[in-house]
XYZ file of C-alpha atoms in Angstrom:
671
model
C 0.000 0.000 0.000
C 1.425 3.365 -0.960
C 2.095 5.840 1.837
C 1.052 8.781 -0.317
C -1.081 10.941 1.964
C -1.750 13.457 -0.762
C -3.563 11.045 -3.062
C -7.127 12.125 -3.846
C -9.929 9.718 -2.881
C -13.266 9.205 -4.656
C -15.781 11.925 -3.957
C -18.140 11.483 -1.024
C -21.811 12.113 -1.762
C -22.617 15.486 -0.331
C -19.052 16.127 0.760
C -18.037 19.689 1.492
C -14.442 19.507 0.378
C -14.806 18.117 -3.119
C -12.203 19.375 -5.558
C -13.455 22.576 -7.116
C -11.127 24.647 -9.286
C -12.679 27.834 -7.932
C -12.819 27.225 -4.187
C -10.512 24.245 -3.655
C -7.749 24.063 -6.246
C -6.389 20.599 -7.021
C -3.617 19.472 -4.723
C -0.218 20.097 -6.315
C 2.108 17.149 -6.810
C 3.791 15.875 -3.675
C 6.922 17.803 -2.786
C 10.304 16.109 -2.722
C 11.420 14.814 0.643
C 13.976 17.125 2.265
C 17.588 16.066 2.462
C 19.007 14.588 5.634
C 20.843 17.795 6.524
C 17.830 20.149 6.511
C 15.729 17.484 8.240
C 18.229 17.134 11.074
C 18.385 20.908 11.439
C 14.605 21.123 11.771
C 14.580 18.256 14.283
C 17.153 20.053 16.409
C 15.041 23.217 16.234
C 12.045 21.179 17.440
C 13.808 20.928 20.796
C 15.707 24.204 20.913
C 12.565 26.286 20.383
C 10.718 24.769 23.396
C 13.847 25.117 25.532
C 14.188 28.788 24.636
C 10.466 29.518 25.051
C 10.391 27.900 28.477
C 13.546 29.727 29.550
C 12.010 33.129 28.820
C 8.627 32.146 30.334
C 6.939 32.075 26.929
C 6.000 28.391 26.860
C 2.363 29.452 26.372
C 3.278 30.093 22.721
C 4.081 26.437 22.103
C 0.520 24.959 22.067
C -0.651 27.416 19.353
C 2.511 26.562 17.404
C 1.675 22.856 17.556
C -1.977 23.558 16.702
C -1.235 25.610 13.606
C 1.583 23.256 12.639
C -0.881 20.380 12.687
C -3.455 22.401 10.752
C -0.872 23.249 8.107
C -0.277 19.555 7.364
C -3.955 18.661 6.985
C -5.491 18.931 3.543
C -9.190 18.467 4.320
C -11.415 21.517 4.437
C -11.486 24.685 2.387
C -11.206 27.378 5.047
C -8.797 28.234 7.815
C -11.514 27.468 10.366
C -11.905 23.982 8.869
C -8.211 23.268 9.274
C -7.948 24.673 12.787
C -11.021 22.861 14.114
C -9.926 19.559 12.591
C -6.426 20.033 14.008
C -7.882 20.875 17.420
C -10.006 17.711 17.322
C -7.052 15.585 16.276
C -4.781 16.986 18.979
C -7.463 16.647 21.668
C -7.856 12.946 21.001
C -4.153 12.253 20.561
C -3.322 14.174 23.748
C -5.658 11.938 25.735
C -3.944 8.887 24.253
C -0.426 10.289 24.675
C -1.243 10.909 28.322
C -0.632 7.201 28.890
C 2.978 7.775 27.813
C 3.389 11.076 29.640
C 2.112 9.467 32.846
C 4.956 6.948 32.958
C 7.950 8.666 31.389
C 10.298 10.535 33.773
C 9.471 14.091 32.626
C 5.794 14.153 33.513
C 3.926 17.086 31.961
C 6.918 19.397 31.544
C 6.384 21.664 28.512
C 9.796 21.103 26.927
C 9.732 17.321 26.374
C 6.004 17.345 25.564
C 6.230 20.068 22.926
C 9.579 18.784 21.689
C 8.025 15.387 21.025
C 4.964 16.957 19.365
C 7.042 19.107 17.024
C 9.285 16.148 16.200
C 6.283 14.029 15.257
C 4.925 16.841 13.071
C 8.282 17.223 11.320
C 8.558 13.502 10.616
C 4.947 13.386 9.432
C 5.612 16.243 7.015
C 8.751 14.562 5.702
C 7.168 11.137 5.246
C 4.008 12.499 3.612
C 5.978 15.063 1.602
C 3.588 17.801 2.676
C 4.825 21.330 3.020
C 3.107 23.420 5.701
C 0.276 25.343 4.042
C -2.795 27.116 5.413
C -5.732 28.753 3.605
C -6.095 32.480 3.882
C -8.584 33.557 6.547
C -11.966 34.541 5.159
C -14.848 36.572 6.487
C -16.689 33.431 7.635
C -13.683 32.400 9.743
C -13.639 35.776 11.433
C -17.427 35.814 11.883
C -17.390 32.355 13.477
C -14.569 33.226 15.860
C -16.189 36.555 16.726
C -19.517 34.881 17.518
C -17.842 32.290 19.763
C -15.713 34.931 21.483
C -18.690 37.217 22.122
C -20.787 34.376 23.540
C -17.947 33.110 25.741
C -17.215 36.652 26.888
C -20.881 37.154 27.732
C -20.841 34.068 29.962
C -17.561 35.201 31.538
C -18.936 38.585 32.617
C -19.784 37.537 36.201
C -16.186 36.469 36.784
C -14.893 39.610 35.078
C -17.070 41.801 37.300
C -15.943 40.040 40.478
C -13.396 42.183 42.332
C -12.341 39.743 45.057
C -11.606 36.063 45.455
C -14.639 35.712 47.710
C -16.877 36.883 44.875
C -15.234 34.531 42.356
C -15.452 31.633 44.801
C -19.113 32.412 45.363
C -19.738 32.095 41.623
C -17.891 28.783 41.464
C -19.789 27.406 44.458
C -23.060 27.649 42.534
C -22.103 24.189 41.250
C -20.997 21.569 43.763
C -18.904 19.776 41.128
C -16.740 22.891 40.929
C -15.269 21.676 44.213
C -14.271 18.248 42.890
C -12.988 18.965 39.388
C -10.317 21.439 40.603
C -8.987 18.759 42.962
C -8.644 16.294 40.082
C -7.095 18.968 37.850
C -4.651 19.833 40.657
C -3.585 16.285 41.566
C -3.062 15.241 37.933
C -0.871 18.305 37.468
C 1.158 17.563 40.610
C 1.542 13.812 40.012
C 2.142 14.283 36.288
C -0.349 11.890 34.750
C -3.503 9.819 34.874
C -4.467 8.736 38.365
C -5.960 5.389 37.325
C -2.479 4.176 36.342
C -1.373 4.311 39.989
C -4.580 4.166 42.033
C -2.913 3.388 45.362
C -0.796 6.545 45.293
C -3.706 8.575 43.933
C -6.009 7.649 46.820
C -3.611 9.350 49.210
C -4.104 12.600 47.298
C -7.755 12.687 46.266
C -11.257 11.423 46.942
C -11.257 7.746 45.922
C -14.403 8.194 43.807
C -12.383 10.294 41.360
C -9.475 7.883 40.848
C -11.248 6.109 37.974
C -13.364 9.073 36.860
C -12.817 9.972 33.150
C -9.787 12.254 33.244
C -9.242 13.356 29.650
C -10.312 16.964 30.270
C -8.405 17.231 33.540
C -5.248 15.789 32.003
C -5.439 18.038 28.945
C -6.001 21.217 30.945
C -3.351 20.298 33.532
C -0.927 19.790 30.643
C -1.842 23.138 29.063
C -1.674 24.856 32.438
C 1.966 23.848 32.664
C 2.592 25.737 29.421
C 0.717 28.726 30.793
C 3.030 28.749 33.830
C 6.159 27.735 31.860
C 6.535 24.782 34.256
C 6.454 27.041 37.315
C 4.970 26.059 40.651
C 1.522 24.495 40.480
C -1.245 26.894 41.570
C -2.847 26.409 44.967
C -5.717 28.003 46.873
C -7.326 30.966 45.104
C -4.895 30.668 42.185
C -5.950 27.052 41.654
C -9.611 28.034 41.484
C -8.844 30.915 39.120
C -6.894 28.639 36.761
C -9.661 26.049 36.894
C -12.324 28.643 36.043
C -10.184 29.903 33.161
C -10.042 26.426 31.631
C -13.783 25.919 32.176
C -14.477 29.096 30.219
C -12.018 28.054 27.500
C -13.701 24.658 27.252
C -17.120 26.229 26.814
C -15.571 28.428 24.143
C -14.407 25.238 22.458
C -17.988 23.927 22.531
C -19.169 27.148 20.909
C -16.660 27.030 18.063
C -17.183 23.279 17.604
C -20.944 23.680 17.153
C -20.622 26.750 14.931
C -18.168 24.870 12.721
C -20.149 21.619 12.749
C -23.340 23.298 11.552
C -21.499 25.002 8.705
C -19.712 21.791 7.739
C -22.961 19.828 7.613
C -24.687 22.584 5.622
C -22.083 22.392 2.879
C -21.527 25.286 0.471
C -23.714 28.217 1.518
C -24.472 31.666 0.232
C -22.792 34.239 2.536
C -26.186 35.507 3.699
C -27.291 32.025 4.728
C -23.953 31.335 6.388
C -24.144 34.513 8.461
C -27.662 33.714 9.664
C -26.564 30.157 10.511
C -23.636 31.408 12.606
C -25.951 33.736 14.522
C -28.591 31.022 14.910
C -26.201 28.440 16.343
C -24.715 30.945 18.777
C -28.164 32.106 19.894
C -29.396 28.540 20.387
C -26.372 27.624 22.493
C -27.004 30.607 24.753
C -30.781 30.191 24.733
C -30.970 26.491 25.597
C -29.785 24.685 28.704
C -26.183 24.292 27.503
C -24.780 27.242 29.541
C -25.780 25.243 32.608
C -22.712 23.114 31.887
C -20.540 26.097 32.773
C -22.661 27.287 35.697
C -23.005 23.911 37.405
C -19.424 22.790 36.833
C -19.537 20.075 34.154
C -16.292 20.667 32.201
C -15.785 16.992 31.329
C -19.216 16.826 29.751
C -18.579 20.097 27.914
C -15.324 18.727 26.505
C -17.008 15.473 25.532
C -19.854 17.327 23.809
C -17.337 19.446 21.878
C -15.575 16.380 20.507
C -18.924 14.691 19.872
C -20.177 17.674 17.852
C -17.145 17.532 15.572
C -17.424 13.773 15.127
C -21.159 13.999 14.389
C -20.385 16.504 11.629
C -17.789 14.128 10.154
C -20.236 11.224 10.240
C -23.025 13.221 8.598
C -20.783 14.771 5.941
C -17.519 12.786 5.738
C -14.292 14.347 4.566
C -13.180 13.757 1.003
C -9.806 12.408 2.153
C -10.497 9.000 3.616
C -7.222 8.646 5.487
C -7.696 11.922 7.334
C -11.340 11.030 7.994
C -10.324 7.727 9.594
C -7.569 9.249 11.713
C -9.891 11.982 12.972
C -12.696 9.542 13.754
C -10.319 7.341 15.724
C -8.775 10.257 17.627
C -12.180 11.716 18.477
C -13.516 8.393 19.745
C -10.463 8.082 21.997
C -10.919 11.635 23.254
C -14.602 11.048 24.002
C -13.831 7.773 25.763
C -11.198 9.379 27.971
C -13.250 12.507 28.704
C -16.898 11.493 29.103
C -17.444 7.893 28.156
C -21.231 8.057 28.542
C -21.258 9.612 25.064
C -19.023 6.876 23.665
C -21.958 4.483 23.314
C -24.236 6.601 21.070
C -21.325 8.214 19.208
C -19.791 4.791 18.639
C -23.120 3.600 17.218
C -23.200 6.625 14.890
C -19.686 5.824 13.679
C -20.681 2.201 13.127
C -23.583 3.358 10.943
C -21.138 5.455 8.910
C -18.774 2.498 8.515
C -21.603 0.370 7.166
C -22.825 3.102 4.823
C -19.323 3.767 3.434
C -18.131 0.157 3.423
C -17.300 0.208 -0.296
C -15.170 3.287 0.102
C -13.418 1.813 3.134
C -12.357 -1.230 1.136
C -9.940 0.985 -0.777
C -7.861 1.446 2.407
C -7.960 -1.905 4.233
C -4.593 -1.479 5.924
C -5.354 2.016 7.203
C -8.774 0.910 8.434
C -7.305 -2.094 10.265
C -4.534 -0.144 12.005
C -6.749 2.733 13.133
C -9.524 0.352 14.185
C -7.082 -1.636 16.325
C -5.731 1.425 18.141
C -9.203 2.886 18.598
C -10.686 -0.358 19.871
C -7.850 -0.694 22.391
C -7.890 2.871 23.732
C -11.369 4.364 23.339
C -13.152 2.041 25.808
C -10.257 1.907 28.294
C -11.587 4.334 30.898
C -15.133 3.022 30.460
C -13.970 -0.515 31.210
C -11.986 0.646 34.232
C -14.914 2.689 35.498
C -17.474 -0.077 35.052
C -15.414 -3.145 35.958
C -13.084 -1.715 38.617
C -14.986 1.217 40.118
C -18.557 -0.033 39.611
C -19.669 3.232 38.025
C -22.519 1.627 36.075
C -24.630 1.752 39.243
C -24.664 5.547 39.019
C -26.650 5.462 35.765
C -29.783 4.379 37.607
C -29.238 6.642 40.604
C -31.998 9.193 41.287
C -31.128 12.823 40.797
C -32.486 16.144 39.725
C -35.242 15.855 37.146
C -34.295 17.608 33.884
C -36.034 20.995 33.686
C -38.887 21.733 31.323
C -36.613 23.753 29.043
C -34.770 20.523 28.176
C -37.940 18.983 26.762
C -38.878 22.280 25.079
C -35.558 22.307 23.257
C -35.812 18.680 22.182
C -39.414 18.959 20.957
C -39.290 22.475 19.518
C -35.962 22.183 17.715
C -36.704 18.613 16.713
C -39.941 19.568 14.988
C -38.307 22.406 13.058
C -35.259 20.426 11.969
C -37.165 17.328 10.880
C -39.682 19.473 8.980
C -36.799 21.237 7.241
C -35.260 17.928 6.191
C -38.453 16.729 4.556
C -38.700 19.812 2.384
C -38.247 18.711 -1.212
C -34.926 20.540 -1.717
C -33.208 18.668 1.139
C -34.900 15.273 1.196
C -32.942 13.837 -1.719
C -29.473 14.547 -0.277
C -27.553 11.698 1.363
C -26.229 14.117 3.970
C -29.643 14.534 5.524
C -30.398 10.841 5.409
C -27.209 10.337 7.404
C -28.296 13.093 9.754
C -31.657 11.410 10.394
C -29.806 8.223 11.371
C -27.589 10.184 13.777
C -30.619 11.907 15.299
C -32.426 8.582 15.677
C -29.425 7.069 17.488
C -29.258 10.034 19.873
C -32.988 9.870 20.613
C -32.911 6.102 21.155
C -30.015 6.368 23.589
C -31.773 9.131 25.509
C -34.967 7.062 25.609
C -32.990 4.032 26.835
C -31.529 6.100 29.679
C -35.023 7.270 30.629
C -36.198 3.656 30.562
C -33.397 2.668 32.962
C -34.566 5.313 35.416
C -38.208 4.309 35.102
C -37.352 0.624 35.551
C -35.647 1.520 38.829
C -38.693 3.381 40.089
C -37.438 6.949 39.524
C -38.263 9.690 37.062
C -35.770 10.385 34.235
C -32.935 11.988 36.161
C -29.308 13.087 36.108
C -27.816 10.969 33.343
C -30.948 11.207 31.222
C -30.297 14.951 31.282
C -26.779 14.309 29.968
C -28.122 12.297 27.052
C -30.646 15.067 26.398
C -27.736 17.517 26.091
C -26.289 15.322 23.340
C -29.633 15.343 21.513
C -29.758 19.149 21.797
C -26.267 19.323 20.280
C -27.400 17.122 17.373
C -30.447 19.337 16.827
C -28.413 22.568 16.912
C -26.143 21.108 14.233
C -29.275 20.167 12.293
C -30.404 23.786 12.078
C -28.090 23.907 9.071
C -30.967 22.455 7.078
C -33.127 25.474 7.927
C -30.450 27.936 6.818
C -30.523 26.350 3.368
C -34.192 27.324 3.039
C -33.559 31.065 3.333
C -33.987 33.023 0.103
C -30.864 34.567 -1.363
C -30.372 37.254 -4.009
C -30.797 35.782 -7.473
C -27.725 35.705 -9.685
C -28.044 37.537 -12.957
C -27.884 35.458 -16.132
C -27.695 36.177 -19.824
C -31.335 35.181 -20.246
C -32.600 37.554 -17.548
C -32.227 41.322 -17.437
C -29.648 42.484 -14.919
C -31.313 44.047 -11.883
C -29.822 46.643 -9.631
C -27.769 44.823 -6.970
C -29.312 46.620 -4.010
C -32.888 46.297 -5.247
C -32.435 42.629 -6.078
C -30.880 41.781 -2.715
C -33.309 43.760 -0.575
C -36.049 41.091 -0.161
C -33.545 38.387 0.783
C -31.692 40.629 3.222
C -34.965 41.752 4.803
C -36.070 38.127 5.240
C -32.731 37.214 6.789
C -32.962 40.182 9.155
C -36.474 39.192 10.253
C -35.401 35.580 10.803
C -32.408 36.761 12.850
C -34.559 38.996 15.043
C -37.039 36.155 15.552
C -34.154 33.897 16.569
C -32.783 36.380 19.092
C -36.232 36.935 20.594
C -37.127 33.261 20.557
C -33.921 32.310 22.370
C -34.375 35.085 24.936
C -31.243 37.037 24.024
C -33.265 40.177 23.337
C -36.734 41.267 24.368
C -38.701 41.186 27.595
C -39.340 37.441 27.675
C -37.092 34.499 28.391
C -37.829 33.041 24.986
C -39.089 29.597 24.130
C -36.416 27.878 26.242
C -36.799 29.982 29.383
C -36.059 28.302 32.710
C -38.806 26.790 34.816
C -40.111 29.392 37.269
C -38.022 32.114 35.658
C -38.412 34.579 32.832
C -34.784 34.202 31.809
C -32.517 31.652 30.216
C -29.569 29.999 31.924
C -27.226 32.373 30.105
C -29.201 35.530 30.914
C -29.706 34.632 34.582
C -26.029 33.763 34.950
C -24.682 36.844 33.167
C -26.972 39.137 35.189
C -26.054 37.598 38.538
C -25.237 40.023 41.373
C -21.609 39.163 42.130
C -21.685 41.211 45.349
C -24.274 38.902 46.927
C -21.879 36.420 48.526
C -23.574 33.427 50.107
C -22.721 32.092 53.550
C -20.925 28.944 52.295
C -18.641 31.037 50.079
C -17.948 33.505 52.887
C -17.159 30.690 55.323
C -14.908 28.847 52.858
C -12.903 31.952 51.942
C -12.468 32.915 55.614
C -11.458 29.366 56.581
C -8.816 29.237 53.851
C -7.314 32.551 54.960
C -7.382 31.782 58.681
C -6.362 28.128 58.824
C -3.755 26.828 56.370
C -3.501 23.082 55.932
C -1.454 21.188 58.528
C 0.379 18.129 57.125
C -1.015 14.945 58.613
C -4.071 16.659 60.115
C -7.574 16.388 58.670
C -9.234 19.814 58.471
C -13.014 20.079 58.072
C -15.652 22.775 58.436
C -18.770 22.263 60.558
C -21.638 24.707 60.215
C -25.180 25.237 61.412
C -26.602 23.338 58.455
C -25.116 20.021 57.399
C -25.248 20.685 53.616
C -23.373 23.952 54.197
C -20.570 22.264 56.095
C -20.457 19.530 53.459
C -19.985 21.991 50.599
C -17.586 24.226 52.533
C -15.365 21.252 53.341
C -15.329 20.093 49.686
C -14.107 23.458 48.402
C -11.678 24.031 51.270
C -10.051 20.633 50.808
C -9.781 21.236 47.047
C -7.958 24.529 47.598
C -5.716 23.025 50.300
C -4.990 19.884 48.274
C -6.285 17.589 51.010
C -9.336 15.932 49.452
C -7.786 12.498 49.952
C -7.467 13.053 53.719
C -10.872 14.683 54.176
C -12.871 12.006 52.309
C -14.076 10.132 55.442
C -15.508 13.352 56.881
C -17.287 14.504 53.720
C -18.670 11.626 51.697
C -21.354 9.899 53.696
C -25.130 10.122 53.492
C -26.031 11.902 56.744
C -26.685 15.596 56.118
C -28.895 16.658 59.014
C -27.392 18.267 62.105
C -26.420 17.423 64.798
C -26.221 13.843 63.487
C -23.720 14.776 60.755
C -21.253 16.394 63.164
C -21.479 13.410 65.508
C -20.760 11.049 62.613
C -17.739 13.132 61.576
C -16.313 12.833 65.088
C -16.789 9.059 65.035
C -15.514 8.197 61.566
C -12.628 10.623 60.843
C -9.136 9.479 61.911
C -7.052 11.717 64.172
C -5.517 14.210 64.358
C -8.654 16.131 63.383
C -9.144 19.891 63.269
C -12.710 21.165 63.087
C -13.309 24.745 61.990
C -16.449 25.776 63.882
C -18.372 28.263 61.718
C -21.473 28.723 63.891
C -22.456 28.473 67.588
C -24.983 25.798 66.639
C -22.113 23.684 65.298
C -20.305 24.083 68.627
C -23.416 22.849 70.429
C -23.523 19.796 68.150
C -19.876 19.032 68.963
C -20.456 19.448 72.687
C -23.438 17.109 72.537
C -21.467 14.380 70.754
C -18.523 14.699 73.148
C -20.852 14.490 76.138
C -22.248 11.201 74.850
C -18.777 9.786 74.070
C -15.915 11.637 75.819
C -13.329 9.419 74.084
C -13.953 11.369 70.872
C -11.943 14.256 72.354
C -8.674 12.424 71.702
C -6.708 14.064 68.867
C -9.419 16.691 68.319
C -8.737 20.404 67.873
C -11.534 22.965 67.681
C -10.919 26.393 66.157
C -13.503 29.186 65.831
C -14.350 31.067 62.664
C -16.152 34.351 62.208
C -16.855 34.753 58.501
C -17.903 38.027 56.990
C -21.660 38.424 57.035
C -23.086 37.353 53.655
C -25.169 39.844 51.757
């Protein structure tokens, strides 16, 4: 089999990157391989550049260099955004896989060896494939897509930007309880230099045991990138740790934005600029108007990362790339990334990929060796964390666990968007295209998986709950991508022909532009971004969307748990070998305060016995803490009622005084 990566493959029905002499010139003949001298010089530079960048504290420049270097060697896609998104997807998946190597080699996550290896691999790939680095020129659609994603991400970041103190930023983070666990995992992976599931015994000394086999792709990737941000300086702790964590959460949601904006455009195929602009606005508005911003508010970065990779892979399944080899590599890398980051989505996404493999089986027969190699690596790595989680940690039991019932806006989004998208597909102009038949299969798989998760909950005697909501998020992502079919129905200015009299450009375009403007306004009102209503997807019991309620939050209104946690961190630094917990008037408050305090102090492994048990009512919770937590134990008493609970437990069993230290806390009064 020839290793000629530049060879053109047969056209894919409905593909977006077919050769077109006007928009996608034919690939020039493969360049000659460089001589051994120039190649060695470039390989040496691959290591000298990271060394120099790290020495001058500019290691943060290395990830963009690797990203654009990867994009310059891809040949799929017609625009700069195509190349960058595909390169980002490829690197995300390969980083998760390479983490297995980085976790065991002696250099950990240090920027120099990591980036040196990445640049070396890129150089060798360019030499072997005889591809010279080349990128398309940026176009207006690239800039519009990036601007839309940046504006939406900036809008969701406004509460953090308005916060003037750590207490205010901590208060925002404490809206979501999971924001107290993910920073601990992000921190420990950064300090230990790799995946925790590879050395579970050592990891349990550092972190809550329930997180040792939790999917760690997002945490590993962001811990790795954080090292570049710091140029391998000291790992952040306390307030700095939370600030870095929030930064990566915002960046991850930005990735979801750009992934969905790109995916919708990719699925739509060639579009008139007017239709493309409306589609970009529509996707951005739907992301902000639906429940998806809840992922940022509640602290679900792993799910956000998994949805981002899923969105890109869905687009590649619905409208495959023209270059089969690049399509296969990207599909494999994305499946690995999803498996390592949020393996719940691996099951429906894997089924979607299987449907694509069956549909394109004739095309795949032209590359049997490539298919076999990529399939072997993907089959070995993609389900790894799922198997560990299910077989070792027993995580499958959580799927049937009761939890918060998905809000009404989730069902509104699924039903409302679903009706519009399916109706758009069955319009005569779209029904005949293979792209939309593929899309209907993808949508059916997503709906069936969501229904199966609801059935699991119902079979266990509970209403569709926590993980059903996660599957509903995937369906919403599929439907947002499907709005591409509606953009194709918008009227556009007619092109003049020899058989028709030439009309004035402005007069001819006016009806189409007016229609597009009306549709855009309807979208913004319907999603609640403008107007006096919360739109069609408004939150239950509220007249606002998740995005609007979050962005308009009063950052000065610090809650008691945030005030207590910030005061406890300032007043009582961690003591090696001593378990430090917070006890408060209300058990759930002390529970949450202890989670966030232990995350900032890096002690979540030691505090686990005093946090994770199912008694939340006081004074029973405080008494249980005194009985079950090993000594020495330091209790930060945040309320006189907590002191009374301690006194009552000690009166019943005076032996609990041994190794116990009580310290008072007077937090600032919450507003």
